[in-house]
PDB file of C-alpha atoms in Angstrom:
ATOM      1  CA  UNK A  36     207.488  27.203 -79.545  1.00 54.00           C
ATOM      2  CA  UNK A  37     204.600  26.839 -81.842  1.00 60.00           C
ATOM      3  CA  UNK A  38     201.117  28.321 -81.666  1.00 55.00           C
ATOM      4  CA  UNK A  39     199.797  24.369 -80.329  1.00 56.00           C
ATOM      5  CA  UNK A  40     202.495  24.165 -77.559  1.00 58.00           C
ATOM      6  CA  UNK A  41     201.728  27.776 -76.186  1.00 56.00           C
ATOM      7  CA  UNK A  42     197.931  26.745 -76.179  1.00 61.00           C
ATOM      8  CA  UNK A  43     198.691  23.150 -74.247  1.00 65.00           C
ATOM      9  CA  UNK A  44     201.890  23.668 -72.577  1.00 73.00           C
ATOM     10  CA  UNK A  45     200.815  25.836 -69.507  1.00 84.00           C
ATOM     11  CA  UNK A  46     201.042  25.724 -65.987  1.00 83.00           C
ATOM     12  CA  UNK A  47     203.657  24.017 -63.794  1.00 86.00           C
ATOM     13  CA  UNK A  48     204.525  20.291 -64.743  1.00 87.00           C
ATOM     14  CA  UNK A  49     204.829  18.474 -61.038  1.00 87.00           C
ATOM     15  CA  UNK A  50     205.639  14.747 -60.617  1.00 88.00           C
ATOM     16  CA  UNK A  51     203.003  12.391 -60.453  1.00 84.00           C
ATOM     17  CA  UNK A  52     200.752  14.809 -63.116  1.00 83.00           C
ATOM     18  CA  UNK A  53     200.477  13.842 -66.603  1.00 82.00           C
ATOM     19  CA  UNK A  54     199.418  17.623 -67.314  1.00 81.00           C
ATOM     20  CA  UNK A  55     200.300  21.158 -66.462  1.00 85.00           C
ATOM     21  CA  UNK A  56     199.097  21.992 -63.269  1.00 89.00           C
ATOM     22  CA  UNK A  57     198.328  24.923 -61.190  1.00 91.00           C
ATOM     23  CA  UNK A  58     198.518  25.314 -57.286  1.00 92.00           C
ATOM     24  CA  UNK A  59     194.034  25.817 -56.211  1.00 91.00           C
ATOM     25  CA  UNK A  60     194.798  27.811 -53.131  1.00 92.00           C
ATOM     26  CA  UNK A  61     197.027  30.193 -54.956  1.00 93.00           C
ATOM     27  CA  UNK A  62     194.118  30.606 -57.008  1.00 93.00           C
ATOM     28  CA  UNK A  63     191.744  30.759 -54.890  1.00 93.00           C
ATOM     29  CA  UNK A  64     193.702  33.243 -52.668  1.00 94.00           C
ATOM     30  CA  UNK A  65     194.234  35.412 -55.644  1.00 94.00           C
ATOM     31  CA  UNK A  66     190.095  35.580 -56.321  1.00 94.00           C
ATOM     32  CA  UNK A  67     189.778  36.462 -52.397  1.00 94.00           C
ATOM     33  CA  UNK A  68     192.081  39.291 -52.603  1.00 95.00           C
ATOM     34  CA  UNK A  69     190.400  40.007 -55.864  1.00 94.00           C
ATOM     35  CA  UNK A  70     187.164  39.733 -54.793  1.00 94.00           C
ATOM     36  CA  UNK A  71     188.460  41.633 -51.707  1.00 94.00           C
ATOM     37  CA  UNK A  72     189.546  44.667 -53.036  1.00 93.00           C
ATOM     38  CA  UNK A  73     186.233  45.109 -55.657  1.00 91.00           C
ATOM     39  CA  UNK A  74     184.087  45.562 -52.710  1.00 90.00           C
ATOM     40  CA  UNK A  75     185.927  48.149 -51.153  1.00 89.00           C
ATOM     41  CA  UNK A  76     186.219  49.520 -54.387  1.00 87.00           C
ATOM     42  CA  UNK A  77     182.401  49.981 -54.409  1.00 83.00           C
ATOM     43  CA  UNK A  78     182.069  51.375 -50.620  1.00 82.00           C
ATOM     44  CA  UNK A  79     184.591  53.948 -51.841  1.00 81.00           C
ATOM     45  CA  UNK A  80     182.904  54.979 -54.465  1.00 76.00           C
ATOM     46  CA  UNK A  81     179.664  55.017 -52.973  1.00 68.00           C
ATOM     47  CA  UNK A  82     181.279  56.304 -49.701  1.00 68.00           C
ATOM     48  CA  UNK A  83     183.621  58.992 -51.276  1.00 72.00           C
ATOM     49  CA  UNK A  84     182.234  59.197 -54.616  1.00 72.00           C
ATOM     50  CA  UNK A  85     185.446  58.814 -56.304  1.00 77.00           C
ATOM     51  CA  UNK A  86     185.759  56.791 -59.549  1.00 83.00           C
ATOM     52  CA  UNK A  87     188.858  56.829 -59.051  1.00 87.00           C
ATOM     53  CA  UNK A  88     189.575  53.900 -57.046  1.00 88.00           C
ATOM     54  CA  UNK A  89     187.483  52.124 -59.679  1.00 88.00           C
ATOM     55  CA  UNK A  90     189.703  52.707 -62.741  1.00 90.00           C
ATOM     56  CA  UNK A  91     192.742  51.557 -60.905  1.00 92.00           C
ATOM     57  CA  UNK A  92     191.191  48.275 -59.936  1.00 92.00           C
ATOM     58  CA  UNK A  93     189.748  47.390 -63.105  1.00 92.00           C
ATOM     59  CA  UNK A  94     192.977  48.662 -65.292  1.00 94.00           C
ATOM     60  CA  UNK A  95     195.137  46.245 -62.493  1.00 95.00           C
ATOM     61  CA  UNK A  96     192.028  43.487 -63.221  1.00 94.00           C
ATOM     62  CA  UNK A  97     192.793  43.768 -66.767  1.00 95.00           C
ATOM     63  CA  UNK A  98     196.396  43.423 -67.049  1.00 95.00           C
ATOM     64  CA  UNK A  99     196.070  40.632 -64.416  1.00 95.00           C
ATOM     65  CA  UNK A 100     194.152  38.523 -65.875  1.00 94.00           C
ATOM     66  CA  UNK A 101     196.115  38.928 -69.434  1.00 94.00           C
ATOM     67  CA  UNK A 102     199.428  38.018 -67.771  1.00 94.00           C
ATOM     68  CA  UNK A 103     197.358  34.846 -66.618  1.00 92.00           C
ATOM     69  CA  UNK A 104     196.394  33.275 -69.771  1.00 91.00           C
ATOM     70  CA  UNK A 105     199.943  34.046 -71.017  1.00 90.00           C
ATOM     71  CA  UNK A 106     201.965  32.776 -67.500  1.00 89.00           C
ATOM     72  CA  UNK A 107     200.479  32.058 -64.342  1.00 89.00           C
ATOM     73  CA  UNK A 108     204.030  32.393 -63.295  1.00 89.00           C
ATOM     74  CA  UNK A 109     204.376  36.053 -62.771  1.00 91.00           C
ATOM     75  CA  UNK A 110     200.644  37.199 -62.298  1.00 93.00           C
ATOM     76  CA  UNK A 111     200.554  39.611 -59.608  1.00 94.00           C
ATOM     77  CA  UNK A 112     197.790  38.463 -57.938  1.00 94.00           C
ATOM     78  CA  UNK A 113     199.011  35.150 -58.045  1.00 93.00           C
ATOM     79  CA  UNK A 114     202.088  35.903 -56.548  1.00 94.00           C
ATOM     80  CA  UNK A 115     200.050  37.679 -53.571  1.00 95.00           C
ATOM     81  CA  UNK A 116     197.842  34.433 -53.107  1.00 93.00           C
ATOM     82  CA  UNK A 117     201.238  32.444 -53.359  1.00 93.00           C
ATOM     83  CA  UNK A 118     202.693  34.743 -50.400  1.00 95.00           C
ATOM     84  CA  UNK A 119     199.571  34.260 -48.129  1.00 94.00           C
ATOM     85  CA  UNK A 120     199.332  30.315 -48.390  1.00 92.00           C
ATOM     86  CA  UNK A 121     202.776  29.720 -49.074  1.00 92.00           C
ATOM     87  CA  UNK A 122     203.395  27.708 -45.885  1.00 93.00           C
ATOM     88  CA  UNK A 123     200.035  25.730 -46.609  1.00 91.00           C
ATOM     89  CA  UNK A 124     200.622  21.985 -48.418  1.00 91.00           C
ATOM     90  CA  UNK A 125     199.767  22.765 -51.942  1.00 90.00           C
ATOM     91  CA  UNK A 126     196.799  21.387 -53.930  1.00 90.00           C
ATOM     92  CA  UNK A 127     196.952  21.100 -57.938  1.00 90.00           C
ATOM     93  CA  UNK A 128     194.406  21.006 -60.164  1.00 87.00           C
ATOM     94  CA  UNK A 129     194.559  20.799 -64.509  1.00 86.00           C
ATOM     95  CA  UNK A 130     195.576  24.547 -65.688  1.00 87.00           C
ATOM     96  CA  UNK A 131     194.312  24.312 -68.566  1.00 87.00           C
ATOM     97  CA  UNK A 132     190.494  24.566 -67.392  1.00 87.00           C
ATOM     98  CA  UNK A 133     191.432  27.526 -65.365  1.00 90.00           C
ATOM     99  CA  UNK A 134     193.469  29.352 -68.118  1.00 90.00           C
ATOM    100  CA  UNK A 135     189.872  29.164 -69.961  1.00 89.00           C
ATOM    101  CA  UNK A 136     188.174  30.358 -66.711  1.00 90.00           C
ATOM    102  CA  UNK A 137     190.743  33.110 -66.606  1.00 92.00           C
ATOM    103  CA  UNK A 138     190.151  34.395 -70.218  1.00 92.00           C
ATOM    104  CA  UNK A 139     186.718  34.639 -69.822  1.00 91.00           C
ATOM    105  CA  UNK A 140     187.420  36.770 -67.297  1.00 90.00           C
ATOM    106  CA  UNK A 141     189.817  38.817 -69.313  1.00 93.00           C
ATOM    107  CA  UNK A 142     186.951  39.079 -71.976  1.00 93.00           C
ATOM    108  CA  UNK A 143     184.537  40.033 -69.225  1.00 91.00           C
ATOM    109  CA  UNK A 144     187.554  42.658 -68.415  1.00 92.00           C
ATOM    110  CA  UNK A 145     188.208  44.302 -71.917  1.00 92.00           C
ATOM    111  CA  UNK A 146     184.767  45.907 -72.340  1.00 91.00           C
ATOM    112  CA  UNK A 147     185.196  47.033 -68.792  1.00 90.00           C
ATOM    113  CA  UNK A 148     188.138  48.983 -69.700  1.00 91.00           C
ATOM    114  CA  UNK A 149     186.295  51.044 -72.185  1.00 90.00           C
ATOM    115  CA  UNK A 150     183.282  51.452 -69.968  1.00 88.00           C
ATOM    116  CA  UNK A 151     185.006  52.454 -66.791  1.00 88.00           C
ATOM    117  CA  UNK A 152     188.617  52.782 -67.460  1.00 89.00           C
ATOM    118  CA  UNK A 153     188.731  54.901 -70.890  1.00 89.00           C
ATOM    119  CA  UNK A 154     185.375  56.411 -70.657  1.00 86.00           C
ATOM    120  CA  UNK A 155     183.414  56.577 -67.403  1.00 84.00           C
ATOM    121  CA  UNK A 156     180.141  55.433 -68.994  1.00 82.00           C
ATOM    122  CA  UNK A 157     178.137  53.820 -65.884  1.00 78.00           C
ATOM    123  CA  UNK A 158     174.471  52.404 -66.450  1.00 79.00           C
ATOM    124  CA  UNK A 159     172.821  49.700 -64.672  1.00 75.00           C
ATOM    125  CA  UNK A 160     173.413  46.509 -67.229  1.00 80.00           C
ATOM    126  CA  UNK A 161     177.391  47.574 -67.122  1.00 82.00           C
ATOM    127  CA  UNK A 162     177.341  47.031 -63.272  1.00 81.00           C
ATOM    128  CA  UNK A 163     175.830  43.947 -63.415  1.00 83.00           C
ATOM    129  CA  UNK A 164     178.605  42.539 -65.325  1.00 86.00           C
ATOM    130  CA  UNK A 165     181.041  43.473 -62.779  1.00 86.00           C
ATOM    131  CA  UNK A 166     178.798  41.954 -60.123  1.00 85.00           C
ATOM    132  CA  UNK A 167     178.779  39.107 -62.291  1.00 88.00           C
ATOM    133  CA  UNK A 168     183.088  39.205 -62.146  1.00 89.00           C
ATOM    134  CA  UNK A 169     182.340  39.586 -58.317  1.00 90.00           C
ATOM    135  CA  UNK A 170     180.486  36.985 -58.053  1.00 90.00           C
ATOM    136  CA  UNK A 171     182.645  34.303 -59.961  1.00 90.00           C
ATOM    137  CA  UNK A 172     185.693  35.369 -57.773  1.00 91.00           C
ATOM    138  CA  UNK A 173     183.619  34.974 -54.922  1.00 91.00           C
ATOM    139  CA  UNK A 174     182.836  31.449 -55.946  1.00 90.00           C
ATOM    140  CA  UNK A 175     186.111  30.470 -56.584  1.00 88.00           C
ATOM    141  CA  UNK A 176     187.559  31.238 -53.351  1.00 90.00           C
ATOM    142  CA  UNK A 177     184.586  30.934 -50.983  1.00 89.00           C
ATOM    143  CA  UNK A 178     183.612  27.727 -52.066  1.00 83.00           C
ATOM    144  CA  UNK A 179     186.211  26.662 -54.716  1.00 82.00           C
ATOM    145  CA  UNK A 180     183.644  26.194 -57.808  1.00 84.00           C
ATOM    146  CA  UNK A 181     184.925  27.513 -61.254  1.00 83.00           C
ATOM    147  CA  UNK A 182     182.437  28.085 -63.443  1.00 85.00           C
ATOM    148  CA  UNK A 183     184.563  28.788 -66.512  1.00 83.00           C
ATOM    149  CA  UNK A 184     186.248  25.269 -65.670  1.00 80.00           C
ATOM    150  CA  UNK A 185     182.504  23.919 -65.357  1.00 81.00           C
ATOM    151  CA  UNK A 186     182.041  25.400 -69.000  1.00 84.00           C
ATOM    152  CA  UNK A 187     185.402  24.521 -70.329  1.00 81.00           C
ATOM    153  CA  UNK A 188     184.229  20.511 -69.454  1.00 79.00           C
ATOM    154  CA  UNK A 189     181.104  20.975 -71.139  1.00 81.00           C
ATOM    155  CA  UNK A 190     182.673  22.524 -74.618  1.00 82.00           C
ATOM    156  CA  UNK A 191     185.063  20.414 -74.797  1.00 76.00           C
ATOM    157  CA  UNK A 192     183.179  17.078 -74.130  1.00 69.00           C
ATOM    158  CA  UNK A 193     185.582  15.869 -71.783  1.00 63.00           C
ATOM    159  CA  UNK A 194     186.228  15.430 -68.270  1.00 62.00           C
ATOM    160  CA  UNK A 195     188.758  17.691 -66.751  1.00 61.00           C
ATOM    161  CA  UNK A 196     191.306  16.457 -65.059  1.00 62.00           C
ATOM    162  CA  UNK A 197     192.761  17.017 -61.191  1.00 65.00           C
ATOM    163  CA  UNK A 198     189.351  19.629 -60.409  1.00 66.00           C
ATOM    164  CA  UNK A 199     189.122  21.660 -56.984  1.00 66.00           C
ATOM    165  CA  UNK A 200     188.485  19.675 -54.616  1.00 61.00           C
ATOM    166  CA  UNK A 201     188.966  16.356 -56.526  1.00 59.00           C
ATOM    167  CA  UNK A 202     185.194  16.951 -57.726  1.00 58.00           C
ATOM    168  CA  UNK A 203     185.816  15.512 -61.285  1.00 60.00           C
ATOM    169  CA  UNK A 204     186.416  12.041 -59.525  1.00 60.00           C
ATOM    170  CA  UNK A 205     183.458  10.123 -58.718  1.00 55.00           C
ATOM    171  CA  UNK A 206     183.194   8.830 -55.371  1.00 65.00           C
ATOM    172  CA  UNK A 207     180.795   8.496 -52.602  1.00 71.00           C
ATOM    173  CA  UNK A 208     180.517  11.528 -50.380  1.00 73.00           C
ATOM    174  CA  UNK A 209     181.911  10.436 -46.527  1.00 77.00           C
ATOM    175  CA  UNK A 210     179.852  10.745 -43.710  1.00 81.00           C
ATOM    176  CA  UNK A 211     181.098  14.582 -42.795  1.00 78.00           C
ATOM    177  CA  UNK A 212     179.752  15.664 -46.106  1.00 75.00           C
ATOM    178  CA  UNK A 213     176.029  14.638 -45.683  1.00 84.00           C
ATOM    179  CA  UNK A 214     173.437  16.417 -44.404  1.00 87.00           C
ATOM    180  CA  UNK A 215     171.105  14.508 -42.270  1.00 89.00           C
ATOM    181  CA  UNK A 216     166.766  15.923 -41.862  1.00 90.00           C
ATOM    182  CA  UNK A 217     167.849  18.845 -38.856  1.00 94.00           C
ATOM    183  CA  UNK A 218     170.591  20.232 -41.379  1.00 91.00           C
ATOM    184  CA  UNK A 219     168.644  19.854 -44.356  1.00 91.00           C
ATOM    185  CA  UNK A 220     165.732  21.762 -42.234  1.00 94.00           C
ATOM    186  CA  UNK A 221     168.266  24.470 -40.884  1.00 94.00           C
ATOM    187  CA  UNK A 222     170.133  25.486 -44.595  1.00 92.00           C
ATOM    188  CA  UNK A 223     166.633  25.441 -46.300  1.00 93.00           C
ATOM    189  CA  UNK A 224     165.380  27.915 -43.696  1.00 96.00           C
ATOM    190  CA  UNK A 225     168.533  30.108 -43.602  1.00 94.00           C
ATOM    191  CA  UNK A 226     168.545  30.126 -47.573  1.00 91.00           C
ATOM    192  CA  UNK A 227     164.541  31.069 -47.387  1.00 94.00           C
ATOM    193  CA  UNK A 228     164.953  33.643 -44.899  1.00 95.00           C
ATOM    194  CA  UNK A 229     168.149  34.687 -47.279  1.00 91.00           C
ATOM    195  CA  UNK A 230     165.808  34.793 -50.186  1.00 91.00           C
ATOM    196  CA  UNK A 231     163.011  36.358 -48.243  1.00 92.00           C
ATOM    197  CA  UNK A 232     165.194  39.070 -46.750  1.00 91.00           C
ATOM    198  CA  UNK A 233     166.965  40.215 -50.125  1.00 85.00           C
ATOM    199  CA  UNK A 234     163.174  40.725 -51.574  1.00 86.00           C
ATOM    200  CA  UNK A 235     162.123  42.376 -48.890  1.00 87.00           C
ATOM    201  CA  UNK A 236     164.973  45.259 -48.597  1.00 86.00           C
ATOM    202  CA  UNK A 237     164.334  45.781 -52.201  1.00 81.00           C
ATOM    203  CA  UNK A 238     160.932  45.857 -52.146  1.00 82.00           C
ATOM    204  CA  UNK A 239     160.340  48.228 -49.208  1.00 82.00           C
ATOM    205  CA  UNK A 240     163.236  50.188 -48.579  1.00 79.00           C
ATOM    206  CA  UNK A 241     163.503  53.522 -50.670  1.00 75.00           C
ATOM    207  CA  UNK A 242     166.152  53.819 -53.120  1.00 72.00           C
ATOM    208  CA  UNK A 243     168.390  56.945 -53.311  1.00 68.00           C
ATOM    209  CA  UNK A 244     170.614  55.798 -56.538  1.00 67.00           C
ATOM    210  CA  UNK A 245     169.460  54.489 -59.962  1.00 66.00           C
ATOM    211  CA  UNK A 246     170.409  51.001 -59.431  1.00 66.00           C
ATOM    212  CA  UNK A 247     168.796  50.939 -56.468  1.00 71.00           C
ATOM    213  CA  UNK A 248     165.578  52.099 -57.915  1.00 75.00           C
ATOM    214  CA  UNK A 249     166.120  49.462 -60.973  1.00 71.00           C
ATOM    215  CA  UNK A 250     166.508  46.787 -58.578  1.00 73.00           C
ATOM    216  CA  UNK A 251     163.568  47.548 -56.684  1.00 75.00           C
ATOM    217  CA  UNK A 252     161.243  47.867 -59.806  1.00 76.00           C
ATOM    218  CA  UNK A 253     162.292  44.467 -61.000  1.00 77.00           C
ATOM    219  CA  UNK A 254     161.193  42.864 -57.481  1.00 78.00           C
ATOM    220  CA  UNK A 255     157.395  44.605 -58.011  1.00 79.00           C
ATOM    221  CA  UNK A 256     154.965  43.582 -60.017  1.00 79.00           C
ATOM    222  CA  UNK A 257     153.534  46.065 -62.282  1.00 80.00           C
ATOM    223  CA  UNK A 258     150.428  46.451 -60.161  1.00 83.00           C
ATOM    224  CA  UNK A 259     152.122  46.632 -56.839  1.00 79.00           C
ATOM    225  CA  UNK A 260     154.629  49.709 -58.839  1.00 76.00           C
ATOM    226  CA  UNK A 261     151.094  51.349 -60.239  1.00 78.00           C
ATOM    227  CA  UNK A 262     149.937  51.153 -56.487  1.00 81.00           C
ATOM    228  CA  UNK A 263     153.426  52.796 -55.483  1.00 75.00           C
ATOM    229  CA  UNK A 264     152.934  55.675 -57.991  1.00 77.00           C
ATOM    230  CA  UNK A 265     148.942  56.433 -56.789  1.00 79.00           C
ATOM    231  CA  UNK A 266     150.217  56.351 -53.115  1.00 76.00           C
ATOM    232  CA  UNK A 267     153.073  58.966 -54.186  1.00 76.00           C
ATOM    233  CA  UNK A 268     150.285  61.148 -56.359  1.00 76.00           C
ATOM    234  CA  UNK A 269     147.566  60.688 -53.391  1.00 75.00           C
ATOM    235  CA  UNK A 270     150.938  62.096 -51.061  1.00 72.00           C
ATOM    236  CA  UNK A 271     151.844  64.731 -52.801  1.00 72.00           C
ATOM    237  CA  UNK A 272     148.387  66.175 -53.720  1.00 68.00           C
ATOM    238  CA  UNK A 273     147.457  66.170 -49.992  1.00 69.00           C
ATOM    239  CA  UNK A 274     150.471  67.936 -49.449  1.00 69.00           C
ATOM    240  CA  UNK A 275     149.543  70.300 -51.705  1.00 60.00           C
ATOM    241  CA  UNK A 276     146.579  70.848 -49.841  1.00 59.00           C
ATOM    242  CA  UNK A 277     147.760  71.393 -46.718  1.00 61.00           C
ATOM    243  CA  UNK A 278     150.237  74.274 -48.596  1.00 58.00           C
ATOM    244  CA  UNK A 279     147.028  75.954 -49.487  1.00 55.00           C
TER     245      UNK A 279
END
């Protein structure tokens, strides 16, 4: 096989599909269980403080994601999503758009490894970039958007082909799929009070960790932080005070 048939001839060639395929729910199973089994990862080690927990998972996230881009075939998450939905009617979509999704999430992976895997180095900015791997898995199987197959489209100047969802095809949305003014009215409030909510926890709820505090300093302006550190002066010299 040469180096250009490894790089185009991936996935599983169906009937009917003039390219190598992959099966969406597998996928998107696979970034559930994924996307799963991170979060517990974090109440463990926030519960338990064990690291732990977190090594395994991102060592398992790492070699996962390599035996993607190499074969979907025998990718162990895969193969869980394929025993979950196995009975369901599959749906295919062009694998090459997700192999690129995929190795942007083994990039995303590899300095993980060093960080958290090799080394135990944690600081805020590293965390965010597994939120951020969070956060595409959740996509993906919540609501079946891939952005590294959104990104492939655009650097390659192409349209993909066979999408989730059959969202590369234009057509006109049916009836089921529009919102009329009373569910425009309701998801604009819930993603308001969403918004609203979110600000509010980090705004005026005390942080015990360092992320916590980072995340609620980014949320204040720097007056509303300088009013924060005279209330906490003001508080501590009257409790001084009050010792005398």
């Amino acid at each position: 096989m040469t180096f250009k048939q490894f790089l185009l001839d991936y996935g599983e060639h169906v009937p009917g599909y003039d390219v190598g395929v992959i099966n969406e729910r597998e996928a998107r199973a696979a970034a559930g269980i994924l996307f799963m089994l991170g979060m517990i990862v974090i109440f463990v080690g926030i519960g338990y403080n064990h690291v732990i927990v977190a090594r395994v998972y991102l060592a398992f996230l790492f070699l996962d994601f390599t035996i993607r881009i190499f074969t979907p075939r025998y990718a162990p998450s895969l193969l869980l999503g394929r025993f979950f939905v196995q009975n369901q009617k599959p749906e295919y979509v062009g694998a090459l758009q997700k192999r690129f999704a995929w190795t942007m999430g083994w990039l995303i992976a590899i300095p993980m490894m060093d960080w958290f895997v090799l080394h135990w180095d944690i600081t805020f900015y590293k965390v965010l970039i597994c939120v951020l791997c969070l956060s595409l898995m959740f996509l993906e199987s919540a609501v079946s958007v891939c952005v590294g197959c959104k990104i492939y489209e655009l650097l390659m100047r192409e349209d993909a082909q066979h999408c989730p969802g059959g969202s590369c095809e234009i057509r006109i949305k049916e009836p089921v799929q529009t919102f009329n003014p009373i569910q425009k009215a309701i998801t604009a409030a819930v993603l308001v009070a969403l918004a609203v909510g979110v600000y509010l926890f980090l705004a005026k709820t005390p942080s015990r960790t360092f992320f916590g505090e980072f995340l609620h300093e980014m949320v204040l302006t720097q007056q509303q932080l300088d009013k924060e550190e005279e209330a906490k002066m003001e508080a501590e010299f009257n409790r001084e005070d009050d010792d005398f």
